[in-house]
Amino acid sequence: MTVYDELVARGLIAQVTNEEEIKKMINNGEAVFYIGFDPTADSLHVGHFMALCLMKRLQMAGNKPIALIGGGTAMIGDPSGRTDMRQMMTKETIDHNVECFKKQMSRFIDFSDGKALLVNNADWLLDLNYVDVLREVGACFSVNNMLRAECYKQRMEKGLSFLEFNYMIMQSYDFYALYQKYGCNMQFGGNDQWSNMLGGTELIRRKLGKDAHAMTITLLLNSEGKKMGKTQSGAVWLDPNKTSPFDFYQYWRNVGDDDVMKCIRMLTFLPLEEIDAMADWEGSQLNKAKEILAYELTKLVHGEEEAEKAQTAARALFSQGGDAANMPTCTLTAEDLVDGSIDILGLLVKAELAATRSEARRNVTQGGVTLDGEKVTDIKASYTLDDFKGEGLVLKRGKKKFKKIVSE
């Protein structure tokens, strides 16, 4: 099976502009390709996962990735998939986020000896002259065609700012700049980026001639992948200080039955033959598949040692096996107490199992809270530091959220 055929078999390819040429370049290790990441936070999240894994796969096959961080486009904001305008960020915030991205990407991509590049589009976009852009770039774009793009159509009803309207032109210019600076001949992105990507391909051809080599390809579920980064309790980050390795493991351990095999196929580096053997798994076997998914992805992001700890802790809680020492822990101190004790609502908030006391109250009254295996139904139940001495007690909200509470 060729490299391109494997991408198709894993469900990663949706649309391409010239499949035969793209297939040839990827299989021969001739692709110099880029994927863009807008630094809208100080950590990558699981919505970026598919793109990072794809870059790793293609680099392993001899192709050269360019990780483009959008320090310039982030100052505009991508309107794709949004019903309102993004909050404007300062240059200082963007620069900080860019540095955080660089560190995290190095776990997936080998930047040594020129095997990959990491560039920031602020380096060329921020120095552009406005009139020159209008004359040299703007003339290559049809406003009628731009307004037909999905990323703009869905914003027309509530209003699309002229600032955001320029995002397609800026992203297209990225491909043009990368083509000229680094010989980048291919761009990857999600289905929600298709119009922007076609704009880049067309810009290169119009500025440099029809023979210019510029290819466009999209990932099947990258748009859904962005949604993967959000859960009911917030984002799932790759930074262990924002989402612990255990919580990261649990996120993947709890994916839906219908998604587990799809995620294993797209995101892990297990051989396709091994994955195909799981295709008919159902019932309890799906739980095993979820463990495999969670372990493989936690190992990829946080290393084998953290993956082992997370799996052991999860089994301790849910399978009555393993060592509970690696469970996520919340430490109570005297400062957390009022008149020598803390009530169950305060305990849930302290453990970050509920955002507010009101939410905690609902959890208790609905019967979703247990402490040390016993259901807590009294919202006035209170505890002292002595209750959590030694190995502590496990506080659980619902079926999947818990913390081990210990005291100093």
XYZ file of C-alpha atoms in Angstrom:
408
model
C 0.000 0.000 0.000
C 1.389 3.415 -0.967
C 1.574 6.334 1.434
C -1.307 8.091 -0.316
C -3.411 4.928 -0.384
C -2.915 4.591 3.359
C -4.127 8.166 3.913
C -7.256 7.302 1.938
C -7.732 4.018 3.816
C -7.464 5.841 7.140
C -10.238 8.219 6.062
C -8.077 11.332 5.912
C -8.600 12.562 2.358
C -11.729 14.424 1.293
C -10.988 16.668 -1.699
C -7.970 17.223 -3.926
C -7.295 19.440 -6.919
C -5.138 16.968 -8.873
C -5.163 13.514 -7.332
C -2.702 11.827 -9.689
C -0.064 14.513 -9.265
C -0.597 14.729 -5.514
C -0.403 10.954 -5.179
C 2.862 10.879 -7.110
C 4.467 13.657 -5.064
C 3.470 12.207 -1.698
C 4.484 8.651 -2.576
C 7.879 9.834 -3.875
C 8.550 12.035 -0.843
C 8.523 15.158 -3.023
C 5.822 17.125 -1.216
C 6.824 20.288 0.587
C 3.523 20.952 2.300
C 2.131 23.309 4.869
C -0.667 23.306 7.406
C -1.642 26.484 9.230
C -2.338 26.929 12.952
C -3.805 30.191 14.256
C -2.392 30.903 17.752
C -5.699 31.807 19.400
C -4.667 30.169 22.708
C -1.432 29.327 24.536
C -1.774 25.615 23.799
C -2.744 23.359 20.941
C -5.837 21.244 21.632
C -7.131 17.898 20.413
C -8.820 19.635 17.485
C -5.320 20.119 16.051
C -4.521 16.464 16.537
C -5.387 15.210 13.075
C -3.225 17.824 11.376
C -0.241 17.065 13.621
C -0.565 13.322 13.080
C -0.809 13.832 9.329
C 2.335 15.946 9.311
C 4.138 13.234 11.254
C 2.967 10.503 8.832
C 4.061 12.414 5.755
C 7.413 13.360 7.271
C 8.054 9.696 8.085
C 7.512 9.006 4.375
C 10.191 11.517 3.355
C 8.022 14.574 2.697
C 8.849 17.967 4.215
C 6.299 19.671 6.489
C 6.012 23.383 7.067
C 4.136 24.272 10.227
C 2.758 27.731 9.577
C 1.776 29.631 12.696
C -0.612 32.453 11.909
C 0.856 35.293 13.913
C -0.346 37.647 11.193
C -3.720 36.146 10.290
C -4.554 35.830 13.991
C -4.675 39.621 14.066
C -7.663 39.378 11.695
C -9.366 36.155 12.829
C -10.734 33.300 10.757
C -14.518 33.674 10.208
C -14.895 29.987 9.221
C -17.428 28.130 11.353
C -18.285 31.204 13.401
C -21.448 33.239 13.840
C -19.690 36.197 15.458
C -16.388 38.006 15.247
C -13.405 36.653 17.161
C -12.084 38.692 20.065
C -9.132 40.801 18.983
C -5.800 39.753 20.518
C -2.782 41.906 21.260
C 0.503 41.300 19.488
C 2.078 40.342 22.830
C -0.549 37.637 23.420
C -0.112 36.286 19.899
C 3.688 36.180 20.245
C 3.383 34.282 23.546
C 1.002 31.756 22.005
C 3.339 31.265 19.039
C 6.185 30.271 21.383
C 3.923 27.786 23.188
C 2.921 26.176 19.874
C 6.532 25.742 18.826
C 7.353 23.676 21.905
C 4.327 21.398 21.547
C 4.762 20.776 17.834
C 8.257 19.438 18.409
C 6.725 16.322 19.997
C 5.218 15.417 16.638
C 7.509 16.916 14.023
C 11.298 16.620 13.664
C 12.590 20.130 12.938
C 16.272 19.126 13.043
C 18.612 19.433 10.042
C 16.009 21.165 7.871
C 13.655 18.148 7.899
C 10.769 20.511 8.644
C 10.200 24.228 8.965
C 8.270 26.271 11.470
C 7.404 29.737 10.180
C 5.217 32.648 11.259
C 3.177 34.494 8.636
C 3.606 37.691 10.641
C 7.074 37.789 9.076
C 5.602 38.715 5.685
C 2.005 39.800 6.274
C 2.731 42.599 8.767
C 5.169 44.312 6.392
C 2.819 44.382 3.401
C 1.839 47.736 1.945
C -1.933 48.123 1.771
C -2.043 49.664 -1.708
C 0.378 47.064 -3.052
C -1.855 44.287 -1.691
C -4.898 45.838 -3.371
C -3.098 46.092 -6.709
C -1.010 42.924 -6.727
C -3.214 40.496 -4.776
C -6.711 41.946 -4.579
C -6.964 42.102 -8.352
C -6.724 38.289 -8.463
C -9.892 37.757 -6.393
C -13.523 37.967 -7.443
C -15.770 39.424 -4.743
C -18.689 37.436 -6.175
C -16.777 34.179 -5.771
C -15.646 35.105 -2.268
C -19.204 35.778 -1.131
C -20.249 32.344 -2.354
C -17.742 30.699 -0.006
C -19.357 28.909 2.945
C -17.097 30.650 5.452
C -18.632 33.990 4.412
C -22.184 32.965 3.518
C -23.020 31.869 7.055
C -21.890 35.251 8.403
C -23.813 37.478 6.005
C -27.033 37.444 8.012
C -25.457 38.707 11.250
C -22.840 40.795 9.554
C -19.340 40.215 8.186
C -16.719 42.832 8.963
C -14.399 44.062 6.236
C -11.554 42.993 8.513
C -12.662 39.350 8.387
C -13.454 39.592 4.688
C -9.716 39.948 4.105
C -8.900 36.649 5.819
C -9.206 34.619 2.591
C -6.808 36.954 0.819
C -4.293 36.761 3.650
C -4.430 32.949 3.822
C -4.093 32.734 0.054
C -1.076 35.022 0.227
C 0.497 32.624 2.730
C 0.640 29.863 0.125
C 2.012 32.301 -2.437
C 4.739 33.457 -0.009
C 5.635 29.911 1.081
C 5.813 28.786 -2.546
C 8.293 31.525 -3.353
C 10.336 31.409 -0.129
C 10.542 27.668 0.555
C 9.358 25.846 -2.569
C 6.126 24.815 -0.826
C 4.126 22.928 -3.449
C 1.172 21.613 -1.454
C -1.245 22.809 1.223
C -3.437 20.811 3.569
C -6.436 21.935 5.585
C -9.947 21.114 6.688
C -13.107 21.149 4.630
C -14.001 24.478 6.203
C -10.816 25.917 4.661
C -11.435 24.696 1.107
C -12.347 28.107 -0.378
C -9.348 29.783 1.255
C -7.051 27.039 -0.010
C -8.357 27.209 -3.568
C -7.715 30.950 -3.391
C -4.055 30.282 -2.629
C -3.680 27.813 -5.477
C -5.325 30.228 -7.902
C -3.193 33.155 -6.729
C 0.019 31.242 -7.438
C -1.151 30.288 -10.912
C -2.299 33.807 -11.778
C 0.871 35.472 -10.492
C 3.435 32.890 -11.585
C 1.802 31.212 -14.580
C -0.362 28.163 -15.225
C 2.633 25.829 -14.997
C 3.291 26.757 -11.380
C 3.135 23.616 -9.265
C 0.624 24.193 -6.461
C -1.611 21.486 -5.064
C -4.527 21.595 -2.660
C -5.862 18.815 -0.476
C -8.258 18.660 2.476
C -8.565 16.391 5.474
C -11.833 14.524 5.808
C -12.762 15.453 9.345
C -10.570 18.362 10.269
C -13.655 20.551 10.658
C -15.069 17.985 13.100
C -11.622 17.727 14.609
C -11.886 21.313 15.756
C -15.050 20.347 17.599
C -13.139 17.479 19.190
C -11.229 20.062 21.168
C -14.326 21.090 23.120
C -16.228 19.188 25.768
C -18.963 20.176 28.174
C -16.336 21.159 30.708
C -14.180 23.170 28.284
C -11.263 22.530 25.971
C -8.997 19.467 25.937
C -5.480 20.821 25.634
C -2.159 19.205 24.751
C -0.433 21.212 27.498
C -0.320 18.947 30.599
C -0.685 22.000 32.837
C -4.059 22.790 31.255
C -5.327 19.214 30.724
C -3.582 16.560 32.811
C -2.368 13.374 31.085
C -5.034 11.477 33.021
C -7.846 13.782 31.871
C -6.462 13.601 28.343
C -6.538 9.798 28.535
C -10.084 9.872 29.905
C -11.250 12.144 27.094
C -10.314 9.518 24.511
C -11.423 6.626 26.737
C -14.907 8.153 26.736
C -15.390 8.716 22.993
C -18.669 7.433 21.584
C -19.005 3.843 20.380
C -19.601 5.070 16.834
C -16.392 7.127 16.815
C -13.811 4.885 18.453
C -12.732 2.893 15.395
C -12.773 6.002 13.235
C -10.448 7.743 15.701
C -8.118 4.742 15.932
C -7.886 4.619 12.158
C -7.257 8.339 11.697
C -5.157 9.262 14.702
C -3.054 6.313 15.847
C -0.020 4.834 14.136
C -1.136 1.239 14.610
C -0.868 -0.857 11.416
C -4.019 -0.920 9.320
C -4.044 -4.720 9.461
C -4.286 -4.566 13.264
C -7.029 -1.946 13.067
C -8.989 -3.900 10.457
C -8.996 -6.871 12.840
C -10.917 -4.700 15.331
C -13.524 -3.551 12.811
C -16.205 -5.983 13.974
C -15.656 -5.444 17.694
C -18.765 -4.641 19.678
C -20.020 -4.594 23.244
C -17.261 -5.051 25.809
C -14.682 -5.260 23.033
C -15.374 -1.605 22.204
C -14.221 -0.704 25.700
C -10.955 -2.450 24.952
C -10.709 -0.476 21.701
C -11.264 2.744 23.644
C -8.450 1.827 26.020
C -6.174 1.224 23.048
C -7.114 4.595 21.540
C -6.634 6.470 24.811
C -3.308 4.796 25.564
C -1.841 5.322 22.081
C -2.772 9.006 21.904
C -1.678 9.766 25.470
C 1.649 8.096 24.713
C 2.000 10.182 21.571
C 1.359 13.481 23.365
C 2.698 12.905 26.889
C 5.049 9.925 26.581
C 4.815 6.250 27.492
C 5.333 6.728 31.225
C 2.401 9.143 31.570
C 0.235 6.900 29.386
C 0.951 3.946 31.681
C 0.106 6.010 34.765
C -3.141 7.271 33.249
C -4.259 3.801 32.196
C -3.428 2.331 35.603
C -5.357 5.071 37.389
C -8.381 4.675 35.113
C -8.483 0.935 35.674
C -8.235 1.491 39.404
C -11.365 3.589 39.368
C -13.475 1.846 36.765
C -12.266 -1.752 36.815
C -11.319 -2.192 40.454
C -7.792 -3.000 39.413
C -4.500 -1.159 39.294
C -2.916 1.478 41.514
C -5.032 4.451 42.621
C -1.866 6.476 43.308
C -1.981 8.002 39.828
C -5.506 9.364 40.041
C -5.837 13.148 39.646
C -5.635 14.652 43.117
C -7.049 17.689 44.888
C -5.365 18.772 48.118
C -7.396 20.462 50.845
C -5.761 22.885 53.251
C -6.986 24.800 56.280
C -7.534 27.834 54.022
C -10.305 25.928 52.207
C -12.315 25.448 55.401
C -15.011 27.627 56.964
C -15.279 27.191 60.715
C -13.193 24.037 60.481
C -15.077 22.250 57.700
C -16.008 22.329 53.995
C -19.419 21.370 52.648
C -19.999 19.053 49.701
C -20.768 21.961 47.375
C -17.525 23.697 48.213
C -15.682 20.409 47.852
C -17.014 19.879 44.325
C -15.985 23.392 43.319
C -12.558 23.039 44.953
C -11.989 19.771 43.077
C -13.050 21.476 39.802
C -15.824 18.925 39.343
C -18.346 21.778 39.282
C -17.823 25.330 38.091
C -20.081 26.954 40.699
C -21.924 26.077 43.887
C -25.188 26.269 41.946
C -23.955 23.628 39.537
C -22.684 21.544 42.448
C -26.092 21.792 44.123
C -27.762 20.405 40.978
C -25.268 17.549 40.827
C -26.010 16.544 44.425
C -29.797 16.893 44.243
C -29.875 14.860 41.024
C -28.035 12.011 42.738
C -24.852 12.270 40.710
C -22.275 12.654 43.492
C -20.494 9.982 45.516
C -17.699 10.157 48.088
C -15.742 7.012 48.877
C -18.359 5.016 46.971
C -21.303 6.379 48.977
C -23.920 8.590 47.326
C -24.135 12.090 48.812
C -27.699 13.437 48.816
C -27.488 16.106 51.528
C -26.301 19.458 50.157
C -25.291 20.441 53.717
C -22.986 17.449 54.204
C -19.645 18.734 55.481
C -16.162 17.359 56.089
C -12.976 18.162 57.981
C -9.342 17.709 57.002
C -9.207 14.527 59.083
C -11.735 12.882 56.756
C -9.159 12.950 53.957
C -5.982 12.052 55.836
C -3.799 9.220 54.605
C -4.658 7.919 51.157
C -7.650 10.255 50.802
C -11.142 9.632 49.418
C -12.442 9.554 45.841
C -15.036 12.222 45.024
C -17.000 11.371 41.923
C -19.479 13.398 39.855
C -21.431 11.410 37.317
C -19.859 8.337 35.778
C -16.678 9.835 34.412
C -15.581 12.843 36.499
C -13.670 12.323 39.732
C -10.803 13.472 41.945
C -9.003 11.884 44.840
C -9.283 14.304 47.767
C -6.368 14.415 50.192
C -5.537 16.843 52.989
C -2.388 18.397 54.345
